[in-house]
Short mmCIF file of C-alpha atoms in Angstrom, two decimals:
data_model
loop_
_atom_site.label_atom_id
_atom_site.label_comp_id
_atom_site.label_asym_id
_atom_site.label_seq_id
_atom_site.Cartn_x
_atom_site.Cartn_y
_atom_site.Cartn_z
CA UNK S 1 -24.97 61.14 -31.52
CA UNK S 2 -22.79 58.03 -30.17
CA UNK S 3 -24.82 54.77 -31.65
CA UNK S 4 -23.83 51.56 -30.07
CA UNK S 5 -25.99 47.98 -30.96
CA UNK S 6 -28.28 50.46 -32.71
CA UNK S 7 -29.05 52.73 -29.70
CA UNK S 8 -27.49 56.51 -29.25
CA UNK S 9 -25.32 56.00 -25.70
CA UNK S 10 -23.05 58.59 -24.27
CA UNK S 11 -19.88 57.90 -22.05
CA UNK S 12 -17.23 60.40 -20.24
CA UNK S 13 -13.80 60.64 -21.44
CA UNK S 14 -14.69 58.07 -23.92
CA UNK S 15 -15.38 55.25 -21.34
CA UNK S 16 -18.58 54.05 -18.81
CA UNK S 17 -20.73 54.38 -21.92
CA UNK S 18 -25.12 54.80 -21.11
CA UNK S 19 -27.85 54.35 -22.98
CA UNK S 20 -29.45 57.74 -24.02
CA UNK S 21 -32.37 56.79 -26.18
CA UNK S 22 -33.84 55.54 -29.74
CA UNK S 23 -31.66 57.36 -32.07
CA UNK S 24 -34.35 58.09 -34.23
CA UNK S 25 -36.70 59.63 -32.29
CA UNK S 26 -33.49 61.66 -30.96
CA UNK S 27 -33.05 62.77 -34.66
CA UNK S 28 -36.58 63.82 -35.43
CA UNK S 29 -36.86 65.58 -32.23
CA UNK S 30 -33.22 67.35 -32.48
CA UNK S 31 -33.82 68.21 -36.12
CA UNK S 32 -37.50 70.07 -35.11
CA UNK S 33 -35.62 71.72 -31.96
CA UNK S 34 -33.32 73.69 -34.94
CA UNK S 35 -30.22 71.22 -34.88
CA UNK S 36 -28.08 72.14 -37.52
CA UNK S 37 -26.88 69.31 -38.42
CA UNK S 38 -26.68 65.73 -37.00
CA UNK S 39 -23.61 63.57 -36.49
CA UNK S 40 -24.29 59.97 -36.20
CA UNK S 41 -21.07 57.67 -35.09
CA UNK S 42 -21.08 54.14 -34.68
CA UNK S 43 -18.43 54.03 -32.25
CA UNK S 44 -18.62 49.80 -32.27
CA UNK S 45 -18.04 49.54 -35.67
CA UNK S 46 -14.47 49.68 -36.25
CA UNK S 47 -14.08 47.20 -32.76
CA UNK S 48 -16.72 45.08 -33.59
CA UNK S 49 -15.81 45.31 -37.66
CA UNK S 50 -18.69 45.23 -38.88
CA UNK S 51 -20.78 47.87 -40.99
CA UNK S 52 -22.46 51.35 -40.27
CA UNK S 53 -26.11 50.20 -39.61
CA UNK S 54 -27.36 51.35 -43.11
CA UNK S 55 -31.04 50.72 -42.71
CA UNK S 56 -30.97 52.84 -39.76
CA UNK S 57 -29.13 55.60 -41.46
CA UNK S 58 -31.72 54.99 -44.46
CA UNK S 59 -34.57 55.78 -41.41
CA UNK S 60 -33.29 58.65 -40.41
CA UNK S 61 -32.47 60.24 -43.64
CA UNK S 62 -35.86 59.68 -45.12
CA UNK S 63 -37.19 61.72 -41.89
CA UNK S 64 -34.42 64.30 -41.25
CA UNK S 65 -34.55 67.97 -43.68
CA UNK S 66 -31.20 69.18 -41.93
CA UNK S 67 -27.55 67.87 -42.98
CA UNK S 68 -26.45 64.13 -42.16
CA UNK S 69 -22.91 63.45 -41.22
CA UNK S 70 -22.61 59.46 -40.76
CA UNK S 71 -19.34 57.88 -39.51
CA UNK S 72 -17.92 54.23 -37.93
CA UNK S 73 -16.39 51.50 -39.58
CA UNK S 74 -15.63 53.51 -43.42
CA UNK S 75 -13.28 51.36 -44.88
CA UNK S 76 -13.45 52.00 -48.60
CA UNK S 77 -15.14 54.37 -51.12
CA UNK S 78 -18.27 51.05 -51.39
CA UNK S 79 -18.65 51.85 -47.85
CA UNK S 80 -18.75 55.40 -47.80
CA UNK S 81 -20.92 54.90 -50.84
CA UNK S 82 -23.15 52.76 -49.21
CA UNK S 83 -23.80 55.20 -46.68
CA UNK S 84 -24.31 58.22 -49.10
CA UNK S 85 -26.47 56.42 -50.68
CA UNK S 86 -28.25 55.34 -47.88
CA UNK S 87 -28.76 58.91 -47.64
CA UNK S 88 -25.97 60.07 -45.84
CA UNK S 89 -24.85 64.12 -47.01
CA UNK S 90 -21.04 63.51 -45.41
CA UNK S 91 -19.24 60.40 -44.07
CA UNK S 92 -16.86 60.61 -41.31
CA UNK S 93 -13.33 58.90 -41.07
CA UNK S 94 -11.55 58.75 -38.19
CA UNK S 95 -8.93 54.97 -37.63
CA UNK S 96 -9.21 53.75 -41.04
CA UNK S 97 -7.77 57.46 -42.58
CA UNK S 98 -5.16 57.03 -39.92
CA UNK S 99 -3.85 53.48 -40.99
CA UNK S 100 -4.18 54.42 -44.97
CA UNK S 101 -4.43 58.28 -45.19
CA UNK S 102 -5.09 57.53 -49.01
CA UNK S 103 -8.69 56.61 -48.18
CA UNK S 104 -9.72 60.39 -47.86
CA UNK S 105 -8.20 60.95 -51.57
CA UNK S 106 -9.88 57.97 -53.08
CA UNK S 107 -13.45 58.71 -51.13
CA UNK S 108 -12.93 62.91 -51.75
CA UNK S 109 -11.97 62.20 -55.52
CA UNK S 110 -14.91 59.63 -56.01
CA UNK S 111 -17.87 62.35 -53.81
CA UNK S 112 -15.95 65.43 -53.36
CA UNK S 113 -14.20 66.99 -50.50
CA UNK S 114 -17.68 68.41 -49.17
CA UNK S 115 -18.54 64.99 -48.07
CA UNK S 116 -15.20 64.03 -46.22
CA UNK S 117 -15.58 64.99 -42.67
CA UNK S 118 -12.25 63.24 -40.64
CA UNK S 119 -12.70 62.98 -37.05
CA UNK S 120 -9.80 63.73 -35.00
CA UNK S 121 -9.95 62.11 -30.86
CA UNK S 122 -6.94 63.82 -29.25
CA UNK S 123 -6.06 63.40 -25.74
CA UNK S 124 -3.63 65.81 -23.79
CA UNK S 125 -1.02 63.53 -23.09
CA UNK S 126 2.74 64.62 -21.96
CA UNK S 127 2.30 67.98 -23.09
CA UNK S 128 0.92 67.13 -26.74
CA UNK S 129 -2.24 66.65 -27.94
CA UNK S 130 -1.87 63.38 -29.50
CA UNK S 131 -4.26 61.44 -31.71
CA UNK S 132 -6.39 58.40 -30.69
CA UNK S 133 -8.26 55.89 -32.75
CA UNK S 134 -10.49 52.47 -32.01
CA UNK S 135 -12.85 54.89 -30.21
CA UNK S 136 -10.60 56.54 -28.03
CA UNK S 137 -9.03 53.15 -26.83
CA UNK S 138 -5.61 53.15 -28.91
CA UNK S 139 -3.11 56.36 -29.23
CA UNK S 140 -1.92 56.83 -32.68
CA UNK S 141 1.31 58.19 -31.41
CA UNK S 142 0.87 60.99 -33.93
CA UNK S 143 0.79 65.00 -32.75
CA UNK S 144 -2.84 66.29 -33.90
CA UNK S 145 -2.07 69.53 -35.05
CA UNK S 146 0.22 67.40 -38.02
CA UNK S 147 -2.12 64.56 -38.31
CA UNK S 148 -4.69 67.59 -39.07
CA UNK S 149 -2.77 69.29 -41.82
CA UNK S 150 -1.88 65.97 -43.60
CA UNK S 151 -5.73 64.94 -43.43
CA UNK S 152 -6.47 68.85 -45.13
CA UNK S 153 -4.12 67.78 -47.58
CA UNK S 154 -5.23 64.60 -48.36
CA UNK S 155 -8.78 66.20 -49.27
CA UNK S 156 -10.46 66.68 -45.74
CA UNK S 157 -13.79 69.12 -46.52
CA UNK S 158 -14.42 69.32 -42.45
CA UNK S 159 -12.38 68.55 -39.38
CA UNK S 160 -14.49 67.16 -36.49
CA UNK S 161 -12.37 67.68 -33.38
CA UNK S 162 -12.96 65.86 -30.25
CA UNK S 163 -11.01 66.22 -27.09
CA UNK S 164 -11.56 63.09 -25.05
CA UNK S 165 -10.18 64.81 -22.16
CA UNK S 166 -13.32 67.25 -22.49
CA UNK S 167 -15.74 64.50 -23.93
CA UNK S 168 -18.75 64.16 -21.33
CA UNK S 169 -17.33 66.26 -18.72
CA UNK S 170 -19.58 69.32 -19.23
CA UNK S 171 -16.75 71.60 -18.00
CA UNK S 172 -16.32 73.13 -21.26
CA UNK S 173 -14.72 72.67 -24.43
CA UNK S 174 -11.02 72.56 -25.37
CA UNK S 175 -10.48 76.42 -26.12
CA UNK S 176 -7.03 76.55 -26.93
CA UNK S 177 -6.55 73.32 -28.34
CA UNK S 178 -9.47 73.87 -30.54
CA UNK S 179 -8.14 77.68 -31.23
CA UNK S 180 -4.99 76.81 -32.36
CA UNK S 181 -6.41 73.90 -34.79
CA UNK S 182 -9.16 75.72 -36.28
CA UNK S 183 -6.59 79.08 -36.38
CA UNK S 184 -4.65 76.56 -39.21
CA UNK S 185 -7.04 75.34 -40.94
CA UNK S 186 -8.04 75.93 -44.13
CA UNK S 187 -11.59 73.59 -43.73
CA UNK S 188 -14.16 74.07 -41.20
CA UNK S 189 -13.43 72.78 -37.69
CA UNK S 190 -16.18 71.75 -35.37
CA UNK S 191 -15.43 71.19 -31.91
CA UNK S 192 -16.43 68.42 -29.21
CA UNK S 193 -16.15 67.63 -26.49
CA UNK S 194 -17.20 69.06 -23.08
CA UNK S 195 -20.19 71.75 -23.19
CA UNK S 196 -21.86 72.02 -20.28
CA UNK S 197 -22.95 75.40 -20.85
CA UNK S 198 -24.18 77.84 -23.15
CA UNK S 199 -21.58 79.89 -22.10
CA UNK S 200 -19.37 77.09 -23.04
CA UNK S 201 -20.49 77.79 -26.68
CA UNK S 202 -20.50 81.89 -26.11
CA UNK S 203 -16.93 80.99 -25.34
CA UNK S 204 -15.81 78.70 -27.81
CA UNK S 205 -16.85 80.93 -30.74
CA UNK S 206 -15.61 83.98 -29.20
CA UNK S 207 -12.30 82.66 -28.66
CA UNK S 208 -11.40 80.27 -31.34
CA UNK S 209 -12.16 79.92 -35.48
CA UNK S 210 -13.90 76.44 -34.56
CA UNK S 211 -17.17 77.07 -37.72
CA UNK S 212 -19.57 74.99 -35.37
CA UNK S 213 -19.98 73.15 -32.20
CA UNK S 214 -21.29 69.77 -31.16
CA UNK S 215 -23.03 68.39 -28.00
CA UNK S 216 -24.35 65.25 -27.51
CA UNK S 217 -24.98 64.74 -23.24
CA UNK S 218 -26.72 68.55 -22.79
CA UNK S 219 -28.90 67.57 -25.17
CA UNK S 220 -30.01 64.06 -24.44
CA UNK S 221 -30.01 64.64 -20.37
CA UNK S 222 -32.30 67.81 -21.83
CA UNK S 223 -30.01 69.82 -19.85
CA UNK S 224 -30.39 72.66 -22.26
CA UNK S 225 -32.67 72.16 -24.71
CA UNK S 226 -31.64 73.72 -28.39
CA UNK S 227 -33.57 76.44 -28.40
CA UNK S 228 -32.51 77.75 -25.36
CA UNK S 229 -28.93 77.74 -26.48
CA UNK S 230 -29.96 79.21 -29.78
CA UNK S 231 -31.25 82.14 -27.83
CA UNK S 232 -28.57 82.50 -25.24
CA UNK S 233 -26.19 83.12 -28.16
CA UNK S 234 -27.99 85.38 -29.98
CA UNK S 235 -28.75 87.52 -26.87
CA UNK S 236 -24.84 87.75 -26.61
CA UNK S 237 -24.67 88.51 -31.01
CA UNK S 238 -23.14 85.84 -31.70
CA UNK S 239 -24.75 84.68 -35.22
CA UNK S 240 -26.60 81.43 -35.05
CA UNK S 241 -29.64 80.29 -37.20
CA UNK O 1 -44.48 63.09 -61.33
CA UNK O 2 -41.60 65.18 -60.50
CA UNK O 3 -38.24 64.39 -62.49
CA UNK O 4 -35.22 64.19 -60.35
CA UNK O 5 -32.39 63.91 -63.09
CA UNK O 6 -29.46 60.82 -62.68
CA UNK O 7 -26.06 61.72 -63.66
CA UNK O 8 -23.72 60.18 -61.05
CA UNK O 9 -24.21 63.11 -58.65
CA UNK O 10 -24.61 62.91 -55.37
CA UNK O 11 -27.43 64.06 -53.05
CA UNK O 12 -30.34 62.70 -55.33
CA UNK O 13 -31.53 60.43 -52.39
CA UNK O 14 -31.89 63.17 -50.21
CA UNK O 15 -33.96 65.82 -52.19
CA UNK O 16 -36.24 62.29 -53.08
CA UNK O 17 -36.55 61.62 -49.47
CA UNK O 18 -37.99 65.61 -48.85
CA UNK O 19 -40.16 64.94 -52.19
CA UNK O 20 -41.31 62.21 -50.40
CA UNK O 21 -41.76 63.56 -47.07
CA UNK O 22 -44.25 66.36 -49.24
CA UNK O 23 -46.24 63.65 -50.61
CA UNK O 24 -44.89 64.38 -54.33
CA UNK O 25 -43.75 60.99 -56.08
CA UNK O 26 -40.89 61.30 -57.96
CA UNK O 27 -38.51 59.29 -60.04
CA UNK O 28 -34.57 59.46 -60.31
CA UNK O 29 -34.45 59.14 -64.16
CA UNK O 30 -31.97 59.87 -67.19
CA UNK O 31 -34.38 58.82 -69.80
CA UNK O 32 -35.56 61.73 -72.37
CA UNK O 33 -39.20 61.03 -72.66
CA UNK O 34 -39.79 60.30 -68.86
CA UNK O 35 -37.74 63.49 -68.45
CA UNK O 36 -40.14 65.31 -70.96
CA UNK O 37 -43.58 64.28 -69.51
CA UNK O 38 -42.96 64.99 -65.99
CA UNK O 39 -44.43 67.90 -64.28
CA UNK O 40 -41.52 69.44 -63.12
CA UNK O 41 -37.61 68.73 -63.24
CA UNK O 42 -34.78 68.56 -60.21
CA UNK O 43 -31.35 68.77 -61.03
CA UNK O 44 -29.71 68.21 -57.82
CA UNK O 45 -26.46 67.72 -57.08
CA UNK O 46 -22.79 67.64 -55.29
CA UNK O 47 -20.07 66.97 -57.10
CA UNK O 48 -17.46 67.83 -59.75
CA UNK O 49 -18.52 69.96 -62.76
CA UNK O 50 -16.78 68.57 -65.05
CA UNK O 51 -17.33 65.02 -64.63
CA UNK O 52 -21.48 66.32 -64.43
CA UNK O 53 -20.99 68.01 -68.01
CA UNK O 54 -19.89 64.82 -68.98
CA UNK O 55 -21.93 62.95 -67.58
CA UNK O 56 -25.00 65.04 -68.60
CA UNK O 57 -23.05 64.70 -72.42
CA UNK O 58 -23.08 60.94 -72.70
CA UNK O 59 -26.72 60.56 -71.89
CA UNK O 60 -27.80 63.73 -74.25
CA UNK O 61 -29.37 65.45 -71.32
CA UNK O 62 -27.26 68.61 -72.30
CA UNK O 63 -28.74 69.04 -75.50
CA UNK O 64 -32.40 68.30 -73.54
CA UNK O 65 -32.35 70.20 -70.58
CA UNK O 66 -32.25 73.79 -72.37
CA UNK O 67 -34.99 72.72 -74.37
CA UNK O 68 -37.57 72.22 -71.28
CA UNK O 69 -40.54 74.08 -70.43
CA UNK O 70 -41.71 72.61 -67.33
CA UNK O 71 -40.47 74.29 -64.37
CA UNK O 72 -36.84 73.27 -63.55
CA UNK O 73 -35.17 73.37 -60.29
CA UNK O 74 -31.28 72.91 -60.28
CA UNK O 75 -29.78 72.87 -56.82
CA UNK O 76 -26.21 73.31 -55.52
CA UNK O 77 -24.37 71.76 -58.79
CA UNK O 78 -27.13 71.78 -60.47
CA UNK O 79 -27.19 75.62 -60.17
CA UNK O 80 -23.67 75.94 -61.48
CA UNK O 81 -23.95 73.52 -64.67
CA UNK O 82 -27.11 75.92 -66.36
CA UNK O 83 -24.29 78.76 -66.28
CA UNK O 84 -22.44 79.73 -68.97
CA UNK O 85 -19.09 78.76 -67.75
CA UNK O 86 -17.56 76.77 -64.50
CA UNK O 87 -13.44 77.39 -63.72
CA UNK O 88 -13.98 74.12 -61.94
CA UNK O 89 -12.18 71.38 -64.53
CA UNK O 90 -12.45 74.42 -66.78
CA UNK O 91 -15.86 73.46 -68.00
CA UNK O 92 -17.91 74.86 -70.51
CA UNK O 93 -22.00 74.22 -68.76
CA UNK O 94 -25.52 74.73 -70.25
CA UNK O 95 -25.90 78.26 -70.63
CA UNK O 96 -29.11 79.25 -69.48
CA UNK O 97 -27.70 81.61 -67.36
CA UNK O 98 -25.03 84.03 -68.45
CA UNK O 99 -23.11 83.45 -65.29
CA UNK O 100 -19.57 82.82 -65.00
CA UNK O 101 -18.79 80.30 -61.64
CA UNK O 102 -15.67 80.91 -59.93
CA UNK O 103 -13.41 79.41 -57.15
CA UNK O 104 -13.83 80.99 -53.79
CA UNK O 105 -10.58 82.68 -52.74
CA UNK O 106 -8.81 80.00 -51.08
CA UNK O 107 -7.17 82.35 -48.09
CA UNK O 108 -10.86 82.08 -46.25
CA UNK O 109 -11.96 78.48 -45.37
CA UNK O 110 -13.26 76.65 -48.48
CA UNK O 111 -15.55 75.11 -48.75
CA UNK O 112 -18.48 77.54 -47.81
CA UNK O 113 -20.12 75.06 -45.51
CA UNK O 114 -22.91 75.59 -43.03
CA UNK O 115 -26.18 78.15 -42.68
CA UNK O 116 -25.97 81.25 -44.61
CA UNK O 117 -28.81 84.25 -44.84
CA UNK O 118 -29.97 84.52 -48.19
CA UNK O 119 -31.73 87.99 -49.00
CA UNK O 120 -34.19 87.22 -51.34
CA UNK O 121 -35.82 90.07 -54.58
CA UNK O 122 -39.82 89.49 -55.02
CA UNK O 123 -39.28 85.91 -56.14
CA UNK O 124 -42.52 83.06 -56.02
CA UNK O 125 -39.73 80.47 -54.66
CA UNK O 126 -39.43 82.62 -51.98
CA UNK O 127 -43.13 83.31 -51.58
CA UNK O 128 -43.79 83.59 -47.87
CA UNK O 129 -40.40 83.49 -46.89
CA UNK O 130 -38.61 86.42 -44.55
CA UNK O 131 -35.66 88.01 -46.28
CA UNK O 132 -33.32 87.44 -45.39
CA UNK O 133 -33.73 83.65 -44.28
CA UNK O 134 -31.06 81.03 -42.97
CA UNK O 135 -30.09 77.94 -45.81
CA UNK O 136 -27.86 75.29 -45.81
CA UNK O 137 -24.67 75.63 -48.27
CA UNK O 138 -22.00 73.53 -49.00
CA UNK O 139 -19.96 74.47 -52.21
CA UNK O 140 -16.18 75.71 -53.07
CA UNK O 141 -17.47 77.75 -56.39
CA UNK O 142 -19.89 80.29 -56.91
CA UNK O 143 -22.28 81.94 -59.12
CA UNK O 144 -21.41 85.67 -59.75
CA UNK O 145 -24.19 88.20 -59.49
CA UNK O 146 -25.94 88.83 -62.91
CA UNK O 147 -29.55 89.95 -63.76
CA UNK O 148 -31.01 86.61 -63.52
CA UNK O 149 -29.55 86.76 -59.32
CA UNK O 150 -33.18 86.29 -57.65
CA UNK O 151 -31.52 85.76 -54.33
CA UNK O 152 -27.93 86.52 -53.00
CA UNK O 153 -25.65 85.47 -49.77
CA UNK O 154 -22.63 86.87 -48.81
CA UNK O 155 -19.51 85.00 -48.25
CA UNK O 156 -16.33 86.17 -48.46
CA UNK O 157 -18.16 88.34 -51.42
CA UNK O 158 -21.57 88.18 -52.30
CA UNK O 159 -22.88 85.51 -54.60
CA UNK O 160 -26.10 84.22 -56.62
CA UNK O 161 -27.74 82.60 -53.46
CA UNK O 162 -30.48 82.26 -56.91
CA UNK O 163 -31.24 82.36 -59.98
CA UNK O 164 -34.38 82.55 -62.32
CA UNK O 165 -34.63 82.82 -65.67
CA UNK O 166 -38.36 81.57 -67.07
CA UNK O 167 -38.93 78.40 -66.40
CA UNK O 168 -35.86 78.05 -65.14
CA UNK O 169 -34.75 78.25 -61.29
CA UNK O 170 -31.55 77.35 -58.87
CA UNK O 171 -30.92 77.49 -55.48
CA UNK O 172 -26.77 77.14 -54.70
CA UNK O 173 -27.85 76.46 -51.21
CA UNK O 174 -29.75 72.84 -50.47
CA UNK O 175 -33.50 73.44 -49.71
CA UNK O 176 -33.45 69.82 -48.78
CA UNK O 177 -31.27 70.40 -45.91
CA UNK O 178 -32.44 73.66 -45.06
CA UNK O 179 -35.63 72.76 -42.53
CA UNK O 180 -38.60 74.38 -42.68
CA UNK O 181 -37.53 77.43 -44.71
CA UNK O 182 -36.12 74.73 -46.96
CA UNK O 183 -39.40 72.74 -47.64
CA UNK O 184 -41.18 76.06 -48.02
CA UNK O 185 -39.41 76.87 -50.69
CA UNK O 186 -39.64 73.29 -52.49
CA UNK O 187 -43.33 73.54 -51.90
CA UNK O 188 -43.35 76.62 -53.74
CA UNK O 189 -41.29 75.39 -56.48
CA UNK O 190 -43.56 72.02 -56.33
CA UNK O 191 -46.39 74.39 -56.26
CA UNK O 192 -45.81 76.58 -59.16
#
């Protein structure tokens, strides 16, 4: 879930972002549906510079019983403390472990790996996927697949991997792209970016190692509501909760 | 009151927020005698065991903790430091279970994050669960199997998904994050 002046929004290829609703009554209502797990990002925060909305994340978390992934604006192990404290089970990095990769040490040293998600946005640019921070609005210059492997070895627990060029579309996510990421990596990789479908999730864990997948638009258009996915896949054995 | 026991670990705000969410009140405490009179004890947890032995060392809770007869709940970590012995940081732990925990084999993704079925033996913190049930893990060591497994889960190899020994139970997986299975199981813990 996209959060933006404390409401979830949703855009397409990172851009034209909407309003999609009161993020906690998105939560509770995701979490009942069998979510399982919730990804909150303040995608303002590192623009704007200012902090993760705690009390929000403190609302949610005192309602939620599923995992809590909060990211947007981590700058330091107080922040990411804040956060976990706030009730947060991971924090996500995604610019700031770009500028100082040392960040995911300090935070994974101080919490644990288990906690460290780092967000990757990669764009398919000039035959690379190459890495974008500030939201999607500034390219890192760096190839994702090595930007990946030096976050793992920095003390990444998870890799969440968004492909802006997928992001909002709803034509599917980025199979080989994710494949080949998730193929080298020795953390769990969750893809983004681009279901439209529940065959777009058949088809992203039949043909790649990604461990989960994540969908923000299907869900808050109610395009396919959760349980409906949940039983599409296990109708085609593919093991789901 | 239900006990949830400080010692720098993570997590403790979220298994106070499902306490809550139960309608049990609960205190985050590392003080002996509030430890003592409550009802029942949580040791929850994420984090390193070796920094939680020493943690749990500095504030006497190791000597304590074996010495309880309420019934005890240790979760995730808190599963792992009432074994014998933990290869993480090399660490010698409580001892009420004769387990050994060991690193998972690091050619498979580590750590073992996400649901997991747990098969469950006749077990009253499973009471009115099926078997097996989805939970929520998120570790990098495990529990080997030993008489006192009351539930296991298979990753990579199969593991104590629980253990029960007396008063004494632990869940490696998070009932806190595990949904309604997950409060089920609290309730019966909460409820024994």
């Amino acid at each position: 879930m996209d959060i933006q002046g404390g409401r979830a929004v949703k855009g397409v290829n990172f851009v034209g972002i909407r309003d999609a609703g009161d993020p906690l009554e998105l939560a509770l209502k995701y979490a009942n549906e069998g979510a399982d797990e919730l990804v909150f990002l303040d995608i303002s925060a590192t623009i704007e510079e200012r902090k993760t909305l705690v009390p929000l994340v403190e609302r949610i978390a005192a309602e939620i019983d599923i995992p809590f992934t909060v990211g947007g604006g981590i700058k330091s192990v107080e922040d990411a403390r804040r956060l976990l404290q706030a009730g947060a089970d991971k924090v996500s990095l995604n610019s700031s472990a770009v500028l100082r990769p040392q960040l995911i040490t300090e935070i994974a040293t101080e919490f644990g790996s288990q906690c460290v998600v780092v967000a990757v946005d990669a764009a398919f640019q000039n035959d690379e996927w190459v890495v974008f921070v500030k939201g999607g609005r500034e390219s890192t210059g760096l190839v994702a697949k090595s930007w990946i492997a030096e976050a793992i070895a920095h003390g990444a627990g998870e890799i969440l991997l968004t492909s802006i060029s997928n992001d909002g579309t709803k034509n599917g996510f980025a199979l080989d792209f994710t494949d080949e990421v998730s193929r080298e990596s020795s953390v769990p990789v969750i893809a983004s970016g681009g279901a439209g479908s529940e065959e777009h999730f058949e088809a992203l864990f039949n043909n790649t190692r990604a461990s989960a997948g994540l969908a923000a638009s299907i869900f808050h258009d109610g395009l396919i509501p959760i349980p409906q996915l949940k039983k599409y896949l296990k109708d085609v054995n593919i093991q789901v909760r | 009151m239900i006990a949830i026991i400080d010692y720098n670990a993570g997590n403790v705000r979220s298994v106070q927020n499902a306490l809550t969410r139960l309608g049990y009140p609960s205190a985050i405490t590392k003080n002996e005698t509030e430890i003592r009179a409550a009802e029942k004890v949580i040791l929850p947890g994420v984090g390193e065991a070796g920094s939680a032995m020493r943690n749990l060392r500095n504030s006497g809770l190791d000597e304590v903790i074996p010495t309880l007869t309420q019934p005890f709940l240790g979760i995730c970590l808190g599963l792992q430091v009432l074994c014998e012995y933990s290869e993480e940081g090399d660490t010698p732990c409580l001892g009420i279970f004769s387990n050994q925990v060991r690193k998972f084999e690091a050619n498979e993704i580590v750590p073992h994050m996400g649901w997991n079925e747990v098969r469950a033996k006749e077990d009253e913190l499973f009471r009115g669960l099926n078997s097996p049930s989805d939970f929520y893990f998120v570790h990098s060591y495990y529990a080997e199997l030993s008489a006192d497994t009351s539930a296991t889960c298979n990753y990579i190899l199969p593991f104590s998904a629980a253990l029960n020994k007396g008063n004494f139970y632990a869940t490696q997986f998070h009932p806190e994050k595990s949904s309604t299975q997950g409060t089920q199981l609290l309730l019966n813990f909460l409820r024994l």
